[in-house]
Short mmCIF file of C-alpha atoms in Angstrom, two decimals:
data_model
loop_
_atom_site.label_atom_id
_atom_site.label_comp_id
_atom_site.label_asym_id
_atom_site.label_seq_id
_atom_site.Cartn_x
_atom_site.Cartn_y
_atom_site.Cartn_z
CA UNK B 7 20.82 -0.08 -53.30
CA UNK B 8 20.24 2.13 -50.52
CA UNK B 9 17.49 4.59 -50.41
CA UNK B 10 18.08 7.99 -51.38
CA UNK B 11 15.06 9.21 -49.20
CA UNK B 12 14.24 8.45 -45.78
CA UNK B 13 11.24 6.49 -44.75
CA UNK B 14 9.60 9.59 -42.87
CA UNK B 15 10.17 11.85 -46.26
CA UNK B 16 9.03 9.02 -48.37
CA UNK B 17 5.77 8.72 -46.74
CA UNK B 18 4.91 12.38 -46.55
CA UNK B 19 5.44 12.85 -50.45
CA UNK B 20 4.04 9.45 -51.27
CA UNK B 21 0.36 10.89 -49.15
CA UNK B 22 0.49 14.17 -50.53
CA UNK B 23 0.48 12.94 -54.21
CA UNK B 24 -1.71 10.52 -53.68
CA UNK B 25 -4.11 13.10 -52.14
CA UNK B 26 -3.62 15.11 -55.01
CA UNK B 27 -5.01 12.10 -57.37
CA UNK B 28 -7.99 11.96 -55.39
CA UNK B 29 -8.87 15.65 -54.97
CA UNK B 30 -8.31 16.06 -58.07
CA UNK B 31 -10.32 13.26 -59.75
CA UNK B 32 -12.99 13.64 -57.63
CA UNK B 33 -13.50 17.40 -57.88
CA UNK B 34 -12.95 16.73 -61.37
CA UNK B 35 -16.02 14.31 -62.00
CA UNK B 36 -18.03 16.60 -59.45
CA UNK B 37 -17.68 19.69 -61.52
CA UNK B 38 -18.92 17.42 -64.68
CA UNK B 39 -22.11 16.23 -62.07
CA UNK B 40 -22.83 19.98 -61.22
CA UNK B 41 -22.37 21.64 -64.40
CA UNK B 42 -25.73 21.51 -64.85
CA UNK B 43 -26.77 23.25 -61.45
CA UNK B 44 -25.79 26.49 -63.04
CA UNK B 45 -27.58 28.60 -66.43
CA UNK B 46 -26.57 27.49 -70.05
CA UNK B 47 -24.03 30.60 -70.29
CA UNK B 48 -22.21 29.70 -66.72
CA UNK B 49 -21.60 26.47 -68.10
CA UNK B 50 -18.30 26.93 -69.94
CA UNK B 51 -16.57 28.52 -67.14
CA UNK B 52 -17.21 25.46 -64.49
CA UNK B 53 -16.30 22.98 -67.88
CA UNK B 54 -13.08 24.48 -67.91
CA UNK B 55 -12.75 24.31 -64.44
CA UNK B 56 -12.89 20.09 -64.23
CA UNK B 57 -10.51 20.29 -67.58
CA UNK B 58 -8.32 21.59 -65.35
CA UNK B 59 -8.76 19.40 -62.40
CA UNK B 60 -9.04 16.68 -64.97
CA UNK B 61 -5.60 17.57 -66.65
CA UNK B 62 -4.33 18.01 -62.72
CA UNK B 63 -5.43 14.28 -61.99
CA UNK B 64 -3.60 12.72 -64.78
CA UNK B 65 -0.26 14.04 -64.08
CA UNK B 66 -0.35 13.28 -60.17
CA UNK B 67 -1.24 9.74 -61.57
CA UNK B 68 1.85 10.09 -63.14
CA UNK B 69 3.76 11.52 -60.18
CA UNK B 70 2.83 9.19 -58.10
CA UNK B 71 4.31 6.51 -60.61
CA UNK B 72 8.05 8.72 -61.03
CA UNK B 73 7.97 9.16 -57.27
CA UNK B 74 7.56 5.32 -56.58
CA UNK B 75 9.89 3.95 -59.25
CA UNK B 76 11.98 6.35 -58.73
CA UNK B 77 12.29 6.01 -54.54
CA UNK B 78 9.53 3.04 -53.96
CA UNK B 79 10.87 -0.41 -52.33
CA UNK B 80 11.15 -1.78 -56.11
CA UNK B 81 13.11 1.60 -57.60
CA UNK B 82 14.44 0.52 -60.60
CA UNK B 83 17.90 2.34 -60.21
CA UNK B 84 18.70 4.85 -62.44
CA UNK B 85 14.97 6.17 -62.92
CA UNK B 86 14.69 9.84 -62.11
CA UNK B 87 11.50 11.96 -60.84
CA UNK B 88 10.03 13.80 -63.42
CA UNK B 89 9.46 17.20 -62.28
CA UNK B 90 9.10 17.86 -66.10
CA UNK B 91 5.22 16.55 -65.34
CA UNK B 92 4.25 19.44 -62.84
CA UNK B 93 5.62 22.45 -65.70
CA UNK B 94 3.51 20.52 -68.71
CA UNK B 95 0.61 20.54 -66.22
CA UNK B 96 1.22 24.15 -65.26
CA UNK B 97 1.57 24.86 -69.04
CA UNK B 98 -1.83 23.57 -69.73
CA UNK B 99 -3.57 24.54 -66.73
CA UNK B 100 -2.45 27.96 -65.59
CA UNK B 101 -3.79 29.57 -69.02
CA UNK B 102 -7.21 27.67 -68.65
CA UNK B 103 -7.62 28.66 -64.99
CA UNK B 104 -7.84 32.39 -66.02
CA UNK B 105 -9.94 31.74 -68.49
CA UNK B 106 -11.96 30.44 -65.71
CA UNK B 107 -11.87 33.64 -64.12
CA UNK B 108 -12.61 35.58 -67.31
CA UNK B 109 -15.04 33.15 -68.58
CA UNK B 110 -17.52 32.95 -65.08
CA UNK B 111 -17.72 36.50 -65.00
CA UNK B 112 -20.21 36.99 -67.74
CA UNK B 113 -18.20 40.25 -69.36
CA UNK B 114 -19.00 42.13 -72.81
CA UNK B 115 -17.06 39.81 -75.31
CA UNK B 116 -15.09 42.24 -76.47
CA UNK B 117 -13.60 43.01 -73.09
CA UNK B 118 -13.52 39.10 -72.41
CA UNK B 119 -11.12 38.93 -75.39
CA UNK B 120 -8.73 41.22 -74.85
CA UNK B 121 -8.20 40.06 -71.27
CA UNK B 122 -7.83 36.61 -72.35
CA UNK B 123 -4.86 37.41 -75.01
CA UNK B 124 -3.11 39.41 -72.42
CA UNK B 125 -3.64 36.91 -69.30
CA UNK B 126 -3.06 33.46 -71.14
CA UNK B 127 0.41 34.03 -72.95
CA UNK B 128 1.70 35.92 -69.75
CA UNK B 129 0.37 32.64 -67.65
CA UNK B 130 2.32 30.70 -70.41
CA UNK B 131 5.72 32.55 -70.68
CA UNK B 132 5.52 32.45 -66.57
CA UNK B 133 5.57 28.91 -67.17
CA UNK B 134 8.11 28.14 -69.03
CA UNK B 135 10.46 30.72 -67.53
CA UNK B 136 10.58 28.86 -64.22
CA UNK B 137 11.00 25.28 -65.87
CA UNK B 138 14.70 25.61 -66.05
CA UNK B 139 15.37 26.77 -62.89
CA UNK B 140 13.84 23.79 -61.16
CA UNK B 141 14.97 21.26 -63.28
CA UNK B 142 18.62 22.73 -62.81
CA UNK B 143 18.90 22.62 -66.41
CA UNK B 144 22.06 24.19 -67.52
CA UNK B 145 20.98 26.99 -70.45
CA UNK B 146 24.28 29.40 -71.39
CA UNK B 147 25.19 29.04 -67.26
CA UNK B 148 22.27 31.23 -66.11
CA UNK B 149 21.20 30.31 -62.42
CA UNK B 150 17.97 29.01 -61.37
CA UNK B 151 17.51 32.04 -59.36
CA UNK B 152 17.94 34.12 -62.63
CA UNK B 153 15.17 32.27 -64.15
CA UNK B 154 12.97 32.34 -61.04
CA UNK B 155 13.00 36.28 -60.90
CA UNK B 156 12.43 36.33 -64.85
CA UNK B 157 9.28 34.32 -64.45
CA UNK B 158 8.20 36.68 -61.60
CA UNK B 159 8.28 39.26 -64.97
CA UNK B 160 5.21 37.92 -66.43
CA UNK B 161 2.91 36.44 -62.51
CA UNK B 162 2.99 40.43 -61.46
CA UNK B 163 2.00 41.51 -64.94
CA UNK B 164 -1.15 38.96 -64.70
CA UNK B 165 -1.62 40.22 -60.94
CA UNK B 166 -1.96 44.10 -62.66
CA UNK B 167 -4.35 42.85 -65.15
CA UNK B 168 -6.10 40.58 -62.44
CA UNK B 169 -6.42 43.42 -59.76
CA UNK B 170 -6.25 46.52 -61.55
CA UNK B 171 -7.75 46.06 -64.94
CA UNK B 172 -10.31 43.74 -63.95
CA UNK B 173 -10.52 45.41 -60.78
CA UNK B 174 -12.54 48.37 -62.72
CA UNK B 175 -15.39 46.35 -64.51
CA UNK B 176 -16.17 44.39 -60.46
CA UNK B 177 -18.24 47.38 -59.73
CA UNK B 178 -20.99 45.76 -62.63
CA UNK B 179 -21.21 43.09 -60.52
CA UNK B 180 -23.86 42.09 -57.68
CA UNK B 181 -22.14 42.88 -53.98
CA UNK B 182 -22.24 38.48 -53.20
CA UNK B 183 -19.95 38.48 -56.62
CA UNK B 184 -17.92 40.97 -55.66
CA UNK B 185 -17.26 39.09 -52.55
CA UNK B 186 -16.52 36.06 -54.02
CA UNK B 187 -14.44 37.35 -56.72
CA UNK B 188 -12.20 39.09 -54.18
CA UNK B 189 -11.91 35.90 -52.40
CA UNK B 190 -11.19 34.06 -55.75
CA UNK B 191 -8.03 36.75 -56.36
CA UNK B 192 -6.86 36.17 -52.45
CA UNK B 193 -6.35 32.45 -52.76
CA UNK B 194 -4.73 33.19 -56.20
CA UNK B 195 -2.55 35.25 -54.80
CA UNK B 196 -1.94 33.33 -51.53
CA UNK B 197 -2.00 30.11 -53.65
CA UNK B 198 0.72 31.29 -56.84
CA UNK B 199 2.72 32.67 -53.91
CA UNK B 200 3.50 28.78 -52.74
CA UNK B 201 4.97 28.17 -56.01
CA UNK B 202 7.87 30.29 -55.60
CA UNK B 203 8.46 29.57 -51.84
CA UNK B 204 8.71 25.79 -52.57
CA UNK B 205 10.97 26.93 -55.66
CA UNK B 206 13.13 28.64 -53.87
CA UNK B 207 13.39 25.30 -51.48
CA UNK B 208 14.74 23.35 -53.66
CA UNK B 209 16.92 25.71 -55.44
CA UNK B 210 19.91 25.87 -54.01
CA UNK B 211 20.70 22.03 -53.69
CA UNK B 212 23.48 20.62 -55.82
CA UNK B 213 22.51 17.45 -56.65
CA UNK B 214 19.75 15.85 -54.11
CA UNK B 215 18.75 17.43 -51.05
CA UNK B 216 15.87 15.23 -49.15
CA UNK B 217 14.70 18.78 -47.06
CA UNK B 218 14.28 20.81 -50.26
CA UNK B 219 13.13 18.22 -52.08
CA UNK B 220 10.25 16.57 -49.57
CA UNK B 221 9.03 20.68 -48.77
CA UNK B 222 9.20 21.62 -52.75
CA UNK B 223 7.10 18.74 -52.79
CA UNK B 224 4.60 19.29 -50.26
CA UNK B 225 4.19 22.77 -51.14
CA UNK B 226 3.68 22.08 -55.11
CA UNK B 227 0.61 19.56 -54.22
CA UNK B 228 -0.82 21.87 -51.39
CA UNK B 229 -0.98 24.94 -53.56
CA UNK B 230 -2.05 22.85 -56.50
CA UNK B 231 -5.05 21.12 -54.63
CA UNK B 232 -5.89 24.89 -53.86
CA UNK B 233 -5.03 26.56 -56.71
CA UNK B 234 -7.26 24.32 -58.87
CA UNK B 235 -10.03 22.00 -56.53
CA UNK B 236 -11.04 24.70 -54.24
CA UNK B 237 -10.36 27.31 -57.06
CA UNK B 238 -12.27 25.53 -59.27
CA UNK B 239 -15.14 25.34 -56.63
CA UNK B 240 -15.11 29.10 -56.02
CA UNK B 241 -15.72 29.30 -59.48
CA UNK B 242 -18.76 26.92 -59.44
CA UNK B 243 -20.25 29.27 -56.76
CA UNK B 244 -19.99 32.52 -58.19
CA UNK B 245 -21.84 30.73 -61.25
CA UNK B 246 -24.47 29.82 -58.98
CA UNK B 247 -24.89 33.14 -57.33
CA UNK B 248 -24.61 34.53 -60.92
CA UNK B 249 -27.44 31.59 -62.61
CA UNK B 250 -29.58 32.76 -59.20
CA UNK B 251 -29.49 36.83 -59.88
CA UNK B 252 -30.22 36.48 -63.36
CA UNK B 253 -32.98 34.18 -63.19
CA UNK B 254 -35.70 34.61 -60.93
CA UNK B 255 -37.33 30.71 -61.70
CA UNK B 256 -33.63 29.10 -61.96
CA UNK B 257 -33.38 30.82 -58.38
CA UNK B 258 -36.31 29.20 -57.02
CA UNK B 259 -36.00 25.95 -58.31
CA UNK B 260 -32.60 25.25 -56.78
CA UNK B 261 -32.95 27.24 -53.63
CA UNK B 262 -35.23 27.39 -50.60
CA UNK B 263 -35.22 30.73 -49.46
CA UNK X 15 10.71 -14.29 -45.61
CA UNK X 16 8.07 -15.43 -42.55
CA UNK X 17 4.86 -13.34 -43.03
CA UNK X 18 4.07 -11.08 -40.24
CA UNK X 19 0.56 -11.74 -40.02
CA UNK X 20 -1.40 -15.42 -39.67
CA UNK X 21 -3.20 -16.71 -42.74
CA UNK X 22 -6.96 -16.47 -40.92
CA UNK X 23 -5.84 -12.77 -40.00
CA UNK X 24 -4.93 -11.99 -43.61
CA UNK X 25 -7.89 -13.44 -45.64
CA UNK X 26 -10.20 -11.35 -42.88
CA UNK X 27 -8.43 -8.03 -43.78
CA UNK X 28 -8.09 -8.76 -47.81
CA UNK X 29 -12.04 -9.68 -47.80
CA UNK X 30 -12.87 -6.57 -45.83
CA UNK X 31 -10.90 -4.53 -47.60
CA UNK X 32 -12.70 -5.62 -51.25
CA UNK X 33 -15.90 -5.12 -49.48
CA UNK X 34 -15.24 -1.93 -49.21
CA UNK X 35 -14.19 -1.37 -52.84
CA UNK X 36 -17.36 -2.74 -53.35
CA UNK X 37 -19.31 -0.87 -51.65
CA UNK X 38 -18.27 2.36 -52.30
CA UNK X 39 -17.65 1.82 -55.88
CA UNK X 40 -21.35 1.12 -56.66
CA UNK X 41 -22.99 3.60 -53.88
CA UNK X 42 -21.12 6.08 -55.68
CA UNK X 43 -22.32 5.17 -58.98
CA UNK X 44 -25.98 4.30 -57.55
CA UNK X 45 -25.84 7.59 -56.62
CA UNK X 46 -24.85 9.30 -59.17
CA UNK X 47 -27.60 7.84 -61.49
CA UNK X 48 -30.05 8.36 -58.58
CA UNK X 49 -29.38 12.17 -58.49
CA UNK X 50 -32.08 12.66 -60.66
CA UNK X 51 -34.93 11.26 -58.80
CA UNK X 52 -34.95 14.27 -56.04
CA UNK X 53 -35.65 18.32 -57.06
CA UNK X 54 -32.69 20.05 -58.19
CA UNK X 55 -32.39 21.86 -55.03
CA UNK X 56 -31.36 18.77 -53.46
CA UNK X 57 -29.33 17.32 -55.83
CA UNK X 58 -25.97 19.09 -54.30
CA UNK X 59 -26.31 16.95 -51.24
CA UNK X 60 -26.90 13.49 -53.32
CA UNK X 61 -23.89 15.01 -55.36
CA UNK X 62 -21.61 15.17 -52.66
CA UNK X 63 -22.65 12.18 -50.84
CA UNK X 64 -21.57 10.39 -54.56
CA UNK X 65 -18.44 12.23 -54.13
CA UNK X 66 -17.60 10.69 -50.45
CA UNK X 67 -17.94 7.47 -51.52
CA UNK X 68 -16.08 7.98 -54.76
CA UNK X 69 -12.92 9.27 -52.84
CA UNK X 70 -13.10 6.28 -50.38
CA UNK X 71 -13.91 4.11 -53.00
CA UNK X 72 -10.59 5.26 -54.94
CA UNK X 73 -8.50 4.63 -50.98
CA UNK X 74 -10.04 1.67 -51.06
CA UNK X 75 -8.25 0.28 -53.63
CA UNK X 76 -5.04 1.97 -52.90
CA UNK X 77 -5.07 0.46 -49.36
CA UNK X 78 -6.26 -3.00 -50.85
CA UNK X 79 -2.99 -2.98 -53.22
CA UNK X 80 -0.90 -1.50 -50.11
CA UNK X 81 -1.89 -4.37 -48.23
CA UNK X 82 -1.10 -6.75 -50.91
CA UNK X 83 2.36 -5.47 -51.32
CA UNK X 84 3.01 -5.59 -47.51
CA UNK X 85 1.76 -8.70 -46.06
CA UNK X 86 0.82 -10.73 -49.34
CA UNK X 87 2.00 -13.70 -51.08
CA UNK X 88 4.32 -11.70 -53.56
CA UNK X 89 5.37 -9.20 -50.46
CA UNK X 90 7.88 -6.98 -51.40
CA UNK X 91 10.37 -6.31 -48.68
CA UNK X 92 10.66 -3.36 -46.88
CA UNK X 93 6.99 -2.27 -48.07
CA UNK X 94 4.85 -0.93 -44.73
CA UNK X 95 1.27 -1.33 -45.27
CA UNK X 96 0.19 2.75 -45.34
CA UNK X 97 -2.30 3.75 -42.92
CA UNK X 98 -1.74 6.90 -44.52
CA UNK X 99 -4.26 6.34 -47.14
CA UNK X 100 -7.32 6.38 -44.40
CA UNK X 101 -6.16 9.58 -42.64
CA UNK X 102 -6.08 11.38 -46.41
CA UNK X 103 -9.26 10.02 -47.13
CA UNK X 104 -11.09 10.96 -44.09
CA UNK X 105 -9.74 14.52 -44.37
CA UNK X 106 -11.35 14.88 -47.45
CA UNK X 107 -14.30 12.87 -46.65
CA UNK X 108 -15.36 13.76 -42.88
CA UNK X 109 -15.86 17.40 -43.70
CA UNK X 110 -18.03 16.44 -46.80
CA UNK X 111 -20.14 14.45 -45.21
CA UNK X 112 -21.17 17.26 -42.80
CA UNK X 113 -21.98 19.26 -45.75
CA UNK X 114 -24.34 16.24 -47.10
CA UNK X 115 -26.43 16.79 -43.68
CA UNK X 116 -26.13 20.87 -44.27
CA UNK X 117 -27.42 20.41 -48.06
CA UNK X 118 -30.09 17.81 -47.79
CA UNK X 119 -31.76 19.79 -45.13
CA UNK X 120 -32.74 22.95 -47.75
CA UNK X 121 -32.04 25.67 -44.65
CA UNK X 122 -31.93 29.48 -45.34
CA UNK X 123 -28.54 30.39 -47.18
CA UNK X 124 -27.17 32.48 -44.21
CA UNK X 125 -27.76 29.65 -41.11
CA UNK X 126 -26.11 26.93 -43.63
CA UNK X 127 -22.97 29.08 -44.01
CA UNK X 128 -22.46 29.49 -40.57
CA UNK X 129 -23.23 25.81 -40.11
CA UNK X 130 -21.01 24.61 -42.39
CA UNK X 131 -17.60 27.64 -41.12
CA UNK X 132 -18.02 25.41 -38.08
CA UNK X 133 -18.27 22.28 -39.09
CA UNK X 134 -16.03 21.63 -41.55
CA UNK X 135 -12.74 23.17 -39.77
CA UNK X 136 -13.46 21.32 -37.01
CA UNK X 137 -13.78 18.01 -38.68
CA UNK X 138 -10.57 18.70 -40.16
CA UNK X 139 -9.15 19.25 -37.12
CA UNK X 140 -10.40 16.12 -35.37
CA UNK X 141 -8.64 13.89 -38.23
CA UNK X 142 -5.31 15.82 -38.67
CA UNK X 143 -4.71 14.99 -34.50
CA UNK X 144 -5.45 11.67 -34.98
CA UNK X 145 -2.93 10.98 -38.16
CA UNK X 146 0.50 11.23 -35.41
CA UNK X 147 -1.53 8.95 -32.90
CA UNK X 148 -2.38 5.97 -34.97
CA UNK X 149 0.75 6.08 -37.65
CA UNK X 150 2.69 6.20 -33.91
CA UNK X 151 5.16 9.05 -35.42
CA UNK X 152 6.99 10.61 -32.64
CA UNK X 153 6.42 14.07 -32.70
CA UNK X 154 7.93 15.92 -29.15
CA UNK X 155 7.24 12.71 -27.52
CA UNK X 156 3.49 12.96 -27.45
CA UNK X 157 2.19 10.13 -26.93
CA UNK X 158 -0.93 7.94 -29.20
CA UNK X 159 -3.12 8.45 -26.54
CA UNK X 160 -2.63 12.27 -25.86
CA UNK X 161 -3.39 12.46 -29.99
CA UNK X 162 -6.40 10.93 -29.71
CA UNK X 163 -7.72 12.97 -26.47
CA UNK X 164 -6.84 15.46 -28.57
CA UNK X 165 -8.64 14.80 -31.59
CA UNK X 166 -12.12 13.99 -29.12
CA UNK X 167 -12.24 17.67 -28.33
CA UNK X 168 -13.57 18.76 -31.95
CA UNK X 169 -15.50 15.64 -32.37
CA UNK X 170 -17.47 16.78 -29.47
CA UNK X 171 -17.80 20.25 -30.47
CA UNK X 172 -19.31 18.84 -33.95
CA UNK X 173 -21.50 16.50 -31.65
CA UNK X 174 -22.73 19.94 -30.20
CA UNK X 175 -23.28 21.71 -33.28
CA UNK X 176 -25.01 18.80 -34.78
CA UNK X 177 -27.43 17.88 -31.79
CA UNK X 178 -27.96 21.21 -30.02
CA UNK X 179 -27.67 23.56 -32.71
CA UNK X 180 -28.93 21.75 -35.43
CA UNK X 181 -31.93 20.49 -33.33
CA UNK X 182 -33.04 24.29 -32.78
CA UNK X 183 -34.02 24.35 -36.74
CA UNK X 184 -35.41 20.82 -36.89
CA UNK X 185 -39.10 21.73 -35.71
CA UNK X 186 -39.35 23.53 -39.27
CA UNK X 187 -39.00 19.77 -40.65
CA UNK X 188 -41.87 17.71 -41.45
CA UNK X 189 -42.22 14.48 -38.79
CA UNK X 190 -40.47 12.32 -41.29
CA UNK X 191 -38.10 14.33 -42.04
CA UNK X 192 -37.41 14.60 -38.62
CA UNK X 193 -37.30 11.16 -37.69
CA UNK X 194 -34.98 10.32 -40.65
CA UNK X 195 -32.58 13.32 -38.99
CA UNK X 196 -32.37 11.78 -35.83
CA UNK X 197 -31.63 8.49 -37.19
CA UNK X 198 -28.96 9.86 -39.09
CA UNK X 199 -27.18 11.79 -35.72
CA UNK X 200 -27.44 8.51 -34.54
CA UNK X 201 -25.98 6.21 -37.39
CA UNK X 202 -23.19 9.23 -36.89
CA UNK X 203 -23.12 8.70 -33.84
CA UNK X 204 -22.88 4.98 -33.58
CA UNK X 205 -20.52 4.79 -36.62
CA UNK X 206 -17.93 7.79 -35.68
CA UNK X 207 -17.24 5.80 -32.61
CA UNK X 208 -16.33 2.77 -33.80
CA UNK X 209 -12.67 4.98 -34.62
CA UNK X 210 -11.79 5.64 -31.21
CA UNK X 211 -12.26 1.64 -30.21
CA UNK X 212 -10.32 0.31 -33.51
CA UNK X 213 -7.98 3.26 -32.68
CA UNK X 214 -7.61 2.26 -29.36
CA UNK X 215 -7.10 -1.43 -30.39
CA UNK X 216 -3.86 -0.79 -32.11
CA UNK X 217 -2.48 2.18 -29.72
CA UNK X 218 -0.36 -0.04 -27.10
CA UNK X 219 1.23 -2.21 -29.70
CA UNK X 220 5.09 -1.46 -29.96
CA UNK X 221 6.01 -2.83 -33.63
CA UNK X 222 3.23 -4.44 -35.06
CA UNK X 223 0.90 -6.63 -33.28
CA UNK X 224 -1.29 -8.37 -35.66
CA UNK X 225 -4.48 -8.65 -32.71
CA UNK X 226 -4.56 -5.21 -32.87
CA UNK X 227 -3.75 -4.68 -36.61
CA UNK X 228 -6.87 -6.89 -37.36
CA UNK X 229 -9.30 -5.16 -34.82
CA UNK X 230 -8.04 -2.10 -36.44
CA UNK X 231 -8.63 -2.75 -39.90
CA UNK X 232 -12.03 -4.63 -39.91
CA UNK X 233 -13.20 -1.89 -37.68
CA UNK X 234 -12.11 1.04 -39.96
CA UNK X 235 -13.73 -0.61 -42.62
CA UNK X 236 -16.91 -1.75 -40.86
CA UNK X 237 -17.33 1.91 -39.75
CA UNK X 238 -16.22 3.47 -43.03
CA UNK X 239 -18.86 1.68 -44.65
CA UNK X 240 -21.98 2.35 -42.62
CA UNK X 241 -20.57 6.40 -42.10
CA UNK X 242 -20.14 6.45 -45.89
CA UNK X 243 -22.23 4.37 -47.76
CA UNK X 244 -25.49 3.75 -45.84
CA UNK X 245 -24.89 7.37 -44.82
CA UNK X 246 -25.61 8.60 -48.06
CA UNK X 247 -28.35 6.80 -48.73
CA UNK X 248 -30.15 7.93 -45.75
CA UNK X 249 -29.44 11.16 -47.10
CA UNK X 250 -30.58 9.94 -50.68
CA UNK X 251 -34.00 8.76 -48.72
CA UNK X 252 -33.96 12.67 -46.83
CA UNK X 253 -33.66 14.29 -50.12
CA UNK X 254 -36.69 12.35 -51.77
CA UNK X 255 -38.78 12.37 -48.40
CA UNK X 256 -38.39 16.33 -48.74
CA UNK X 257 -38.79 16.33 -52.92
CA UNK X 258 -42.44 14.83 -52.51
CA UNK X 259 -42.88 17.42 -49.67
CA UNK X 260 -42.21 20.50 -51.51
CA UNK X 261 -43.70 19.15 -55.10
CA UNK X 262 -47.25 17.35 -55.34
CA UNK X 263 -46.29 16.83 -59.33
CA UNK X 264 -43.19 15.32 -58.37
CA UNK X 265 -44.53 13.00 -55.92
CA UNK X 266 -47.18 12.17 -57.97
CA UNK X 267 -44.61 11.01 -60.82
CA UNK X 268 -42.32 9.51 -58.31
CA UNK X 269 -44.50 7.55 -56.06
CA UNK X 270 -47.74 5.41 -56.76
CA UNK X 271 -49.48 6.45 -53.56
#
């Protein structure tokens, strides 16, 4: 059987997902090592933060598998790559990685709450929407474009929320927080923005297209190893800065200056 | 199918290969037990240094398995043994093993960020030119060599940071501290060069060679090891050296003298 995929594209994917198994394993059992370098009441939001990573590294475990039976030296023919594992990943991890967000912050619980029901069924639903689109599933004849601008609906409804709602409660927060919480919505935005690029990549290929495919791919694990290692490592920080300001001994123990 | 590669030539790159699986399996999980036996403050760099070796640890067997599948007994054909592996793992590695030496040496919060904006892009740099050079991919007809004078200009600007500007805050280190500092530039040193040669040894080959593949390989590995593994126990030894330092109670617990 001949290849579908040339051996250039092959290797690119094949080092990407593997780099996403080890960034996110490893940033995964680091979180779990460092959880305790922050206070008690940071704790949940950098726990969430490997569950995410963790989730992350099981499905590009999985990936890699697809990818290789599906294109390796040894394909068995007829076995397709699952894209189905990157949308149950998403599904699972989007939600959790702005409860991250919420969660590190430290907010009033009452205010934490009613961002979280807002922010985690919009992450969902944004989800889901784009899942048929890039599987080119076939759902009453509506194009994958059609479902890539619905699930746009719900990503600029959690960018309101994210920039304007939470926007007004940043001014509680020390200036070094403030900072980091900005950068923390840049590389979301920046990040989530990949998503639809690589989307769009791919979308317009009937049947398989190696270009489309090997750049949806790329971008996918790029954004993902962003989106959730050094994401999740942002996060980590601002609990540190956060454990430091509120506790003057904490501070001193795990600092020099 | 003839094998490409001599019997002696294959048992020395299969045995160097599990020596490195087993040596950065169990430094990684030495040092993750051994976190506890320095002051919380430097627990981030013993963290991290468990976190290199974990990664390579985890390419380790990947490359092990590649190697298998490529040149073993059960080869299958058409499988290239994936050189790709060490490039991913030393862009995720090389930068964190400059922020072990930032960590471990407990400087004022301001001078390690500007330390580490420096280092870490540039160590990234450094191995992303080498990856077209040693997988020989022909990009604009650049040749291996023109890669790898490429990829020496960062490594000497981190040789600068790390010697010139580095040394400028040493004299606020204790001697020993300061003797364990230099030896650890110098295992750097010593270690980090060992890529050019085994780089070198495999550049002129057109098609595979297997003198060069075998210089190559044992001196990856040979290198990886002492720039990994012995690396982060020096900075294990730093970290305790510095926790007796700053703590009479701890030393007293820790050490009998």
């Amino acid at each position: 059987m001949e290849s579908l995929i040339s051996e250039g594209g092959y290797n690119i994917v094949f080092n990407m997902l593997s780099m996403g198994i080890a960034a996110m394993l490893f940033t995964t059992i680091f979180l779990v090592m460092a959880k305790d370098r922050v206070l008690p009441r940071y704790r949940m939001a950098v726990m969430v933060s490997a569950t995410v990573t963790g989730i992350a590294a099981y499905h590009y475990f999985r990936m890699f598998d697809s990818f290789n039976h599906a294109f390796g030296p040894d394909a068995i023919e007829g076995t397709v790559y699952n894209v189905g594992y990157r949308y149950v990943d998403w599904l699972l991890t989007v939600p959790l990685l702005l409860v991250e967000v919420i969660a590190v912050l430290g907010l009033a619980r009452a205010l934490q709450s009613s961002l979280l029901v807002r922010l985690v069924p919009a992450a969902a639903l944004m989800i889901g929407l784009g899942y048929p689109g890039d599987a080119q599933l076939d759902i009453a004849g509506i194009a994958p474009s059609v479902w890539g601008l619905l699930s746009t609906i719900p990503f600029l409804y959690i960018l309101y929320v994210l920039f304007v709602e939470l926007g007004k409660s940043l001014d509680k927060q020390s200036a070094a927080v403030q900072r980091k919480i900005k950068e923390l919505r840049l590389l979301l935005l920046a990040t989530w923005g990949v998503y639809p690029i690589a989307f769009i990549a791919n979308m317009n290929a009937t049947g398989f297209d190696e270009g489309g495919f090997v750049l949806r791919e790329v971008g996918y694990s790029v954004a993902d190893i962003l989106a959730k290692c050094l994401f999740g490592l942002v996060i980590f920080t601002i609990a540190r800065i956060k454990s430091a300001e509120d506790d003057a001994s904490f501070a001193k123990s795990e600092f020099k200056d």
